[in-house]
Amino acid sequence: MINASNKLYSPTAYLELKGTLDLSKEYFYSDWLSVANTTKNHQLIASNLVNIFSEHLKNNDAASVTGQDDVPPYLLYSDGIRFEAIKDRFYPSPDLFITQYPDEDCPVGFKREPLLAVEVLSKITDEFDRHCKLKKYMQVPTLQVYLMVSQYTFRVELYTRSQTSAPWGYENFDTLESLVSIPLINLETTVAEIYHNTGIVPKAFPPPKK
């Protein structure tokens, strides 16, 4: 994750760009951040995740998951769409995110009130996603799930909280048989499904630093 230019942008100027936004950049505290170039494994894993979530949501809409008839539908976004993490400060572009905020009420260029965000990590973005972005995501009032997926080995890391005011919990999964459970949307998937068709060879991975 690197500075894309020396020019600084106000939040207003950023949002005025609207449809002309470069999808390879994120807005972070008045500066652009270039997102690392994609790789084959990144694309395959991101595609698998989109398929897993979209197929699940077809039969598990917000009404059936919450047991309430008058709730907005789950909306899944990917492919460079941004959300407002910190108003006027941070507009990231994760590989996938889910919100219930009405699309018609959002400005062109970004969405609001994410419930879940997914990042496929790269060598360049790993440190930023794992530390700086993690801290910022945990400040998003509506966010309840943050999923990080390695593209180099079988490694899935999951941060969740049951309510927006609850403390965050952490789990990691590193075997193909491991079951990844996301109660927020009643989703269960395996590490094998996430890494389907990637050809990744498992390797030893040190435990995360506390």
PDB file of C-alpha atoms in Angstrom:
ATOM      1  CA  MET A   1       0.000   0.000   0.000  1.00  0.00           C
ATOM      2  CA  ILE A   2       1.718   3.182  -1.196  1.00  0.00           C
ATOM      3  CA  ASN A   3       0.932   6.826  -1.787  1.00  0.00           C
ATOM      4  CA  ALA A   4      -0.417   7.209  -5.283  1.00  0.00           C
ATOM      5  CA  SER A   5       0.475  10.861  -5.701  1.00  0.00           C
ATOM      6  CA  ASN A   6       1.723  13.894  -3.826  1.00  0.00           C
ATOM      7  CA  LYS A   7      -1.579  15.699  -4.241  1.00  0.00           C
ATOM      8  CA  LEU A   8      -3.903  15.822  -1.234  1.00  0.00           C
ATOM      9  CA  TYR A   9      -7.690  15.751  -1.594  1.00  0.00           C
ATOM     10  CA  SER A  10     -10.380  17.040   0.710  1.00  0.00           C
ATOM     11  CA  PRO A  11     -13.294  14.674   1.338  1.00  0.00           C
ATOM     12  CA  THR A  12     -15.518  16.974  -0.724  1.00  0.00           C
ATOM     13  CA  ALA A  13     -13.124  16.912  -3.681  1.00  0.00           C
ATOM     14  CA  TYR A  14     -12.860  13.138  -3.401  1.00  0.00           C
ATOM     15  CA  LEU A  15     -16.610  12.640  -3.492  1.00  0.00           C
ATOM     16  CA  GLU A  16     -17.028  15.117  -6.347  1.00  0.00           C
ATOM     17  CA  LEU A  17     -14.954  12.801  -8.535  1.00  0.00           C
ATOM     18  CA  LYS A  18     -17.888  10.375  -8.411  1.00  0.00           C
ATOM     19  CA  GLY A  19     -17.907   8.045 -11.389  1.00  0.00           C
ATOM     20  CA  THR A  20     -14.411   9.038 -12.530  1.00  0.00           C
ATOM     21  CA  LEU A  21     -12.772   7.431  -9.484  1.00  0.00           C
ATOM     22  CA  ASP A  22      -9.784   5.201 -10.183  1.00  0.00           C
ATOM     23  CA  LEU A  23     -10.837   1.815  -8.824  1.00  0.00           C
ATOM     24  CA  SER A  24      -7.218   0.948  -7.996  1.00  0.00           C
ATOM     25  CA  LYS A  25      -7.057   3.591  -5.260  1.00  0.00           C
ATOM     26  CA  GLU A  26      -8.508   4.087  -1.794  1.00  0.00           C
ATOM     27  CA  TYR A  27      -9.067   7.379   0.007  1.00  0.00           C
ATOM     28  CA  PHE A  28      -7.281   7.587   3.364  1.00  0.00           C
ATOM     29  CA  TYR A  29      -7.081  10.834   5.362  1.00  0.00           C
ATOM     30  CA  SER A  30      -6.769  13.234   2.385  1.00  0.00           C
ATOM     31  CA  ASP A  31      -4.387  11.034   0.384  1.00  0.00           C
ATOM     32  CA  TRP A  32      -4.720   8.295  -2.216  1.00  0.00           C
ATOM     33  CA  LEU A  33      -3.460   4.802  -1.488  1.00  0.00           C
ATOM     34  CA  SER A  34      -2.650   2.587  -4.441  1.00  0.00           C
ATOM     35  CA  VAL A  35      -3.905  -0.970  -4.126  1.00  0.00           C
ATOM     36  CA  ALA A  36      -1.472  -3.716  -5.118  1.00  0.00           C
ATOM     37  CA  ASN A  37      -1.819  -5.225  -8.585  1.00  0.00           C
ATOM     38  CA  THR A  38      -3.952  -8.344  -8.569  1.00  0.00           C
ATOM     39  CA  THR A  39      -2.636 -11.884  -9.003  1.00  0.00           C
ATOM     40  CA  LYS A  40      -4.148 -15.121 -10.294  1.00  0.00           C
ATOM     41  CA  ASN A  41      -4.696 -16.475  -6.793  1.00  0.00           C
ATOM     42  CA  HIS A  42      -6.135 -13.174  -5.601  1.00  0.00           C
ATOM     43  CA  GLN A  43      -8.694 -13.227  -8.399  1.00  0.00           C
ATOM     44  CA  LEU A  44      -9.559 -16.897  -7.877  1.00  0.00           C
ATOM     45  CA  ILE A  45     -10.006 -16.531  -4.119  1.00  0.00           C
ATOM     46  CA  ALA A  46     -12.004 -13.305  -4.445  1.00  0.00           C
ATOM     47  CA  SER A  47     -14.208 -14.950  -7.078  1.00  0.00           C
ATOM     48  CA  ASN A  48     -14.740 -17.990  -4.840  1.00  0.00           C
ATOM     49  CA  LEU A  49     -15.738 -15.734  -1.953  1.00  0.00           C
ATOM     50  CA  VAL A  50     -18.186 -13.734  -4.058  1.00  0.00           C
ATOM     51  CA  ASN A  51     -19.766 -16.988  -5.275  1.00  0.00           C
ATOM     52  CA  ILE A  52     -19.967 -18.418  -1.744  1.00  0.00           C
ATOM     53  CA  PHE A  53     -21.611 -15.317  -0.303  1.00  0.00           C
ATOM     54  CA  SER A  54     -23.916 -14.553  -3.238  1.00  0.00           C
ATOM     55  CA  GLU A  55     -25.184 -18.148  -3.503  1.00  0.00           C
ATOM     56  CA  HIS A  56     -25.798 -18.253   0.234  1.00  0.00           C
ATOM     57  CA  LEU A  57     -27.696 -14.961   0.267  1.00  0.00           C
ATOM     58  CA  LYS A  58     -30.029 -16.141  -2.510  1.00  0.00           C
ATOM     59  CA  ASN A  59     -31.652 -18.522  -0.037  1.00  0.00           C
ATOM     60  CA  ASN A  60     -30.855 -16.679   3.185  1.00  0.00           C
ATOM     61  CA  ASP A  61     -32.138 -13.136   2.894  1.00  0.00           C
ATOM     62  CA  ALA A  62     -32.156 -10.679   5.767  1.00  0.00           C
ATOM     63  CA  ALA A  63     -35.774 -11.432   6.641  1.00  0.00           C
ATOM     64  CA  SER A  64     -35.188 -15.169   7.045  1.00  0.00           C
ATOM     65  CA  VAL A  65     -31.888 -14.715   8.914  1.00  0.00           C
ATOM     66  CA  THR A  66     -33.223 -12.136  11.387  1.00  0.00           C
ATOM     67  CA  GLY A  67     -36.778 -13.458  11.600  1.00  0.00           C
ATOM     68  CA  GLN A  68     -38.138  -9.990  10.827  1.00  0.00           C
ATOM     69  CA  ASP A  69     -40.228  -9.125   7.788  1.00  0.00           C
ATOM     70  CA  ASP A  70     -39.559  -5.389   7.649  1.00  0.00           C
ATOM     71  CA  VAL A  71     -35.732  -5.371   7.435  1.00  0.00           C
ATOM     72  CA  PRO A  72     -33.803  -4.094   4.394  1.00  0.00           C
ATOM     73  CA  PRO A  73     -32.208  -6.746   2.147  1.00  0.00           C
ATOM     74  CA  TYR A  74     -28.549  -7.700   2.294  1.00  0.00           C
ATOM     75  CA  LEU A  75     -26.591  -5.967  -0.484  1.00  0.00           C
ATOM     76  CA  LEU A  76     -23.286  -7.514  -1.587  1.00  0.00           C
ATOM     77  CA  TYR A  77     -20.630  -5.395  -3.316  1.00  0.00           C
ATOM     78  CA  SER A  78     -17.220  -6.157  -4.811  1.00  0.00           C
ATOM     79  CA  ASP A  79     -14.962  -5.122  -7.715  1.00  0.00           C
ATOM     80  CA  GLY A  80     -13.692  -1.799  -6.413  1.00  0.00           C
ATOM     81  CA  ILE A  81     -16.832  -0.438  -4.739  1.00  0.00           C
ATOM     82  CA  ARG A  82     -15.988   1.601  -1.631  1.00  0.00           C
ATOM     83  CA  PHE A  83     -17.712   2.102   1.676  1.00  0.00           C
ATOM     84  CA  GLU A  84     -17.547   4.937   4.187  1.00  0.00           C
ATOM     85  CA  ALA A  85     -15.505   3.569   7.096  1.00  0.00           C
ATOM     86  CA  ILE A  86     -14.822   6.910   8.789  1.00  0.00           C
ATOM     87  CA  LYS A  87     -16.797   9.901   7.537  1.00  0.00           C
ATOM     88  CA  ASP A  88     -14.648  12.358   5.574  1.00  0.00           C
ATOM     89  CA  ARG A  89     -11.550  10.289   6.409  1.00  0.00           C
ATOM     90  CA  PHE A  90     -11.419   6.706   5.176  1.00  0.00           C
ATOM     91  CA  TYR A  91     -13.111   5.116   2.143  1.00  0.00           C
ATOM     92  CA  PRO A  92     -11.643   1.623   1.617  1.00  0.00           C
ATOM     93  CA  SER A  93     -12.340  -0.757  -1.242  1.00  0.00           C
ATOM     94  CA  PRO A  94     -12.369  -4.319   0.150  1.00  0.00           C
ATOM     95  CA  ASP A  95     -12.664  -7.386  -2.041  1.00  0.00           C
ATOM     96  CA  LEU A  96     -16.206  -7.893  -0.800  1.00  0.00           C
ATOM     97  CA  PHE A  97     -18.572  -6.290   1.676  1.00  0.00           C
ATOM     98  CA  ILE A  98     -22.212  -6.513   2.715  1.00  0.00           C
ATOM     99  CA  THR A  99     -24.521  -3.735   3.848  1.00  0.00           C
ATOM    100  CA  GLN A 100     -28.240  -3.173   4.348  1.00  0.00           C
ATOM    101  CA  TYR A 101     -28.067   0.555   3.706  1.00  0.00           C
ATOM    102  CA  PRO A 102     -30.420   1.497   0.819  1.00  0.00           C
ATOM    103  CA  ASP A 103     -28.439   1.924  -2.373  1.00  0.00           C
ATOM    104  CA  GLU A 104     -30.589   4.808  -3.570  1.00  0.00           C
ATOM    105  CA  ASP A 105     -29.628   6.840  -0.483  1.00  0.00           C
ATOM    106  CA  CYS A 106     -25.872   6.559  -1.133  1.00  0.00           C
ATOM    107  CA  PRO A 107     -23.806   9.088  -3.099  1.00  0.00           C
ATOM    108  CA  VAL A 108     -22.227   7.845  -6.317  1.00  0.00           C
ATOM    109  CA  GLY A 109     -18.857   6.261  -5.559  1.00  0.00           C
ATOM    110  CA  PHE A 110     -19.354   4.653  -2.155  1.00  0.00           C
ATOM    111  CA  LYS A 111     -21.788   2.828   0.127  1.00  0.00           C
ATOM    112  CA  ARG A 112     -22.593   3.202   3.810  1.00  0.00           C
ATOM    113  CA  GLU A 113     -23.012   1.163   7.011  1.00  0.00           C
ATOM    114  CA  PRO A 114     -21.150  -2.064   6.137  1.00  0.00           C
ATOM    115  CA  LEU A 115     -21.937  -5.166   8.186  1.00  0.00           C
ATOM    116  CA  LEU A 116     -19.176  -7.415   6.843  1.00  0.00           C
ATOM    117  CA  ALA A 117     -15.898  -6.831   4.984  1.00  0.00           C
ATOM    118  CA  VAL A 118     -13.516  -9.298   3.329  1.00  0.00           C
ATOM    119  CA  GLU A 119      -9.906  -8.681   2.275  1.00  0.00           C
ATOM    120  CA  VAL A 120      -7.664 -11.044   0.281  1.00  0.00           C
ATOM    121  CA  LEU A 121      -4.180 -10.200   1.536  1.00  0.00           C
ATOM    122  CA  SER A 122      -1.114  -9.568  -0.626  1.00  0.00           C
ATOM    123  CA  LYS A 123       2.543  -9.129   0.295  1.00  0.00           C
ATOM    124  CA  ILE A 124       2.214  -5.373  -0.188  1.00  0.00           C
ATOM    125  CA  THR A 125      -1.096  -4.859   1.638  1.00  0.00           C
ATOM    126  CA  ASP A 126      -0.683  -7.488   4.373  1.00  0.00           C
ATOM    127  CA  GLU A 127       0.760  -5.146   7.004  1.00  0.00           C
ATOM    128  CA  PHE A 128      -1.733  -2.369   6.230  1.00  0.00           C
ATOM    129  CA  ASP A 129      -4.777  -4.679   6.154  1.00  0.00           C
ATOM    130  CA  ARG A 130      -3.730  -6.600   9.257  1.00  0.00           C
ATOM    131  CA  HIS A 131      -2.970  -3.584  11.452  1.00  0.00           C
ATOM    132  CA  CYS A 132      -3.936  -0.099  10.250  1.00  0.00           C
ATOM    133  CA  LYS A 133      -7.050  -1.120   8.330  1.00  0.00           C
ATOM    134  CA  LEU A 134      -8.083  -3.561  11.059  1.00  0.00           C
ATOM    135  CA  LYS A 135      -8.023  -0.778  13.661  1.00  0.00           C
ATOM    136  CA  LYS A 136     -10.048   1.516  11.406  1.00  0.00           C
ATOM    137  CA  TYR A 137     -12.572  -1.196  10.569  1.00  0.00           C
ATOM    138  CA  MET A 138     -13.105  -1.889  14.264  1.00  0.00           C
ATOM    139  CA  GLN A 139     -14.174   1.745  14.634  1.00  0.00           C
ATOM    140  CA  VAL A 140     -16.986   1.353  12.086  1.00  0.00           C
ATOM    141  CA  PRO A 141     -20.147   1.310  14.257  1.00  0.00           C
ATOM    142  CA  THR A 142     -22.109  -1.103  12.048  1.00  0.00           C
ATOM    143  CA  LEU A 143     -19.328  -3.553  11.140  1.00  0.00           C
ATOM    144  CA  GLN A 144     -19.614  -6.981  12.790  1.00  0.00           C
ATOM    145  CA  VAL A 145     -17.394  -9.206  10.627  1.00  0.00           C
ATOM    146  CA  TYR A 146     -13.900  -8.739   9.171  1.00  0.00           C
ATOM    147  CA  LEU A 147     -12.492 -11.681   7.208  1.00  0.00           C
ATOM    148  CA  MET A 148      -8.862 -11.782   6.016  1.00  0.00           C
ATOM    149  CA  VAL A 149      -7.703 -14.455   3.564  1.00  0.00           C
ATOM    150  CA  SER A 150      -4.105 -15.216   2.569  1.00  0.00           C
ATOM    151  CA  GLN A 151      -3.425 -15.881  -1.093  1.00  0.00           C
ATOM    152  CA  TYR A 152      -0.160 -17.755  -0.432  1.00  0.00           C
ATOM    153  CA  THR A 153      -1.188 -20.496   2.016  1.00  0.00           C
ATOM    154  CA  PHE A 154      -4.323 -21.858   3.654  1.00  0.00           C
ATOM    155  CA  ARG A 155      -4.913 -19.125   6.197  1.00  0.00           C
ATOM    156  CA  VAL A 156      -8.268 -17.536   7.008  1.00  0.00           C
ATOM    157  CA  GLU A 157      -8.607 -15.062   9.889  1.00  0.00           C
ATOM    158  CA  LEU A 158     -11.972 -14.009  11.225  1.00  0.00           C
ATOM    159  CA  TYR A 159     -12.849 -11.114  13.528  1.00  0.00           C
ATOM    160  CA  THR A 160     -16.470 -11.021  14.707  1.00  0.00           C
ATOM    161  CA  ARG A 161     -18.705  -9.412  17.280  1.00  0.00           C
ATOM    162  CA  SER A 162     -22.293 -10.368  18.023  1.00  0.00           C
ATOM    163  CA  GLN A 163     -23.473  -6.785  18.462  1.00  0.00           C
ATOM    164  CA  THR A 164     -22.091  -3.438  17.377  1.00  0.00           C
ATOM    165  CA  SER A 165     -21.172  -2.592  20.985  1.00  0.00           C
ATOM    166  CA  ALA A 166     -19.718  -6.011  21.850  1.00  0.00           C
ATOM    167  CA  PRO A 167     -15.973  -6.801  22.043  1.00  0.00           C
ATOM    168  CA  TRP A 168     -14.326  -8.378  19.007  1.00  0.00           C
ATOM    169  CA  GLY A 169     -13.474 -12.079  18.949  1.00  0.00           C
ATOM    170  CA  TYR A 170     -10.771 -13.722  16.825  1.00  0.00           C
ATOM    171  CA  GLU A 171     -10.466 -17.120  15.105  1.00  0.00           C
ATOM    172  CA  ASN A 172      -8.061 -18.511  12.501  1.00  0.00           C
ATOM    173  CA  PHE A 173      -8.361 -21.513  10.192  1.00  0.00           C
ATOM    174  CA  ASP A 174      -5.508 -23.238   8.346  1.00  0.00           C
ATOM    175  CA  THR A 175      -6.720 -26.687   7.239  1.00  0.00           C
ATOM    176  CA  LEU A 176      -8.947 -27.482   4.273  1.00  0.00           C
ATOM    177  CA  GLU A 177     -11.476 -29.201   6.531  1.00  0.00           C
ATOM    178  CA  SER A 178     -11.818 -26.204   8.856  1.00  0.00           C
ATOM    179  CA  LEU A 179     -15.343 -24.825   9.032  1.00  0.00           C
ATOM    180  CA  VAL A 180     -15.647 -21.038   8.877  1.00  0.00           C
ATOM    181  CA  SER A 181     -18.866 -19.903  10.534  1.00  0.00           C
ATOM    182  CA  ILE A 182     -20.393 -16.429  10.208  1.00  0.00           C
ATOM    183  CA  PRO A 183     -23.533 -16.324  12.398  1.00  0.00           C
ATOM    184  CA  LEU A 184     -24.384 -12.781  11.270  1.00  0.00           C
ATOM    185  CA  ILE A 185     -25.785 -14.183   8.003  1.00  0.00           C
ATOM    186  CA  ASN A 186     -26.035 -17.862   9.039  1.00  0.00           C
ATOM    187  CA  LEU A 187     -23.189 -18.797   6.697  1.00  0.00           C
ATOM    188  CA  GLU A 188     -20.938 -21.820   7.072  1.00  0.00           C
ATOM    189  CA  THR A 189     -18.226 -22.591   4.530  1.00  0.00           C
ATOM    190  CA  THR A 190     -14.945 -24.496   4.506  1.00  0.00           C
ATOM    191  CA  VAL A 191     -11.405 -23.379   3.849  1.00  0.00           C
ATOM    192  CA  ALA A 192     -11.447 -25.827   0.914  1.00  0.00           C
ATOM    193  CA  GLU A 193     -14.324 -23.924  -0.709  1.00  0.00           C
ATOM    194  CA  ILE A 194     -12.552 -20.595  -0.257  1.00  0.00           C
ATOM    195  CA  TYR A 195      -9.356 -21.927  -1.894  1.00  0.00           C
ATOM    196  CA  HIS A 196     -11.092 -24.036  -4.559  1.00  0.00           C
ATOM    197  CA  ASN A 197      -9.052 -24.418  -7.752  1.00  0.00           C
ATOM    198  CA  THR A 198      -6.108 -22.283  -6.574  1.00  0.00           C
ATOM    199  CA  GLY A 199      -3.473 -25.037  -6.451  1.00  0.00           C
ATOM    200  CA  ILE A 200      -1.990 -23.617  -3.247  1.00  0.00           C
ATOM    201  CA  VAL A 201       0.280 -25.987  -1.321  1.00  0.00           C
ATOM    202  CA  PRO A 202      -0.143 -25.825   2.481  1.00  0.00           C
ATOM    203  CA  LYS A 203       2.821 -24.754   4.575  1.00  0.00           C
ATOM    204  CA  ALA A 204       3.558 -24.189   8.218  1.00  0.00           C
ATOM    205  CA  PHE A 205       2.451 -20.797   9.478  1.00  0.00           C
ATOM    206  CA  PRO A 206       3.518 -19.240  12.790  1.00  0.00           C
ATOM    207  CA  PRO A 207       0.789 -18.311  15.263  1.00  0.00           C
ATOM    208  CA  PRO A 208      -0.289 -14.643  15.169  1.00  0.00           C
ATOM    209  CA  LYS A 209       1.400 -12.226  17.535  1.00  0.00           C
ATOM    210  CA  LYS A 210      -0.755 -11.126  20.421  1.00  0.00           C
TER     211      LYS A 210
END
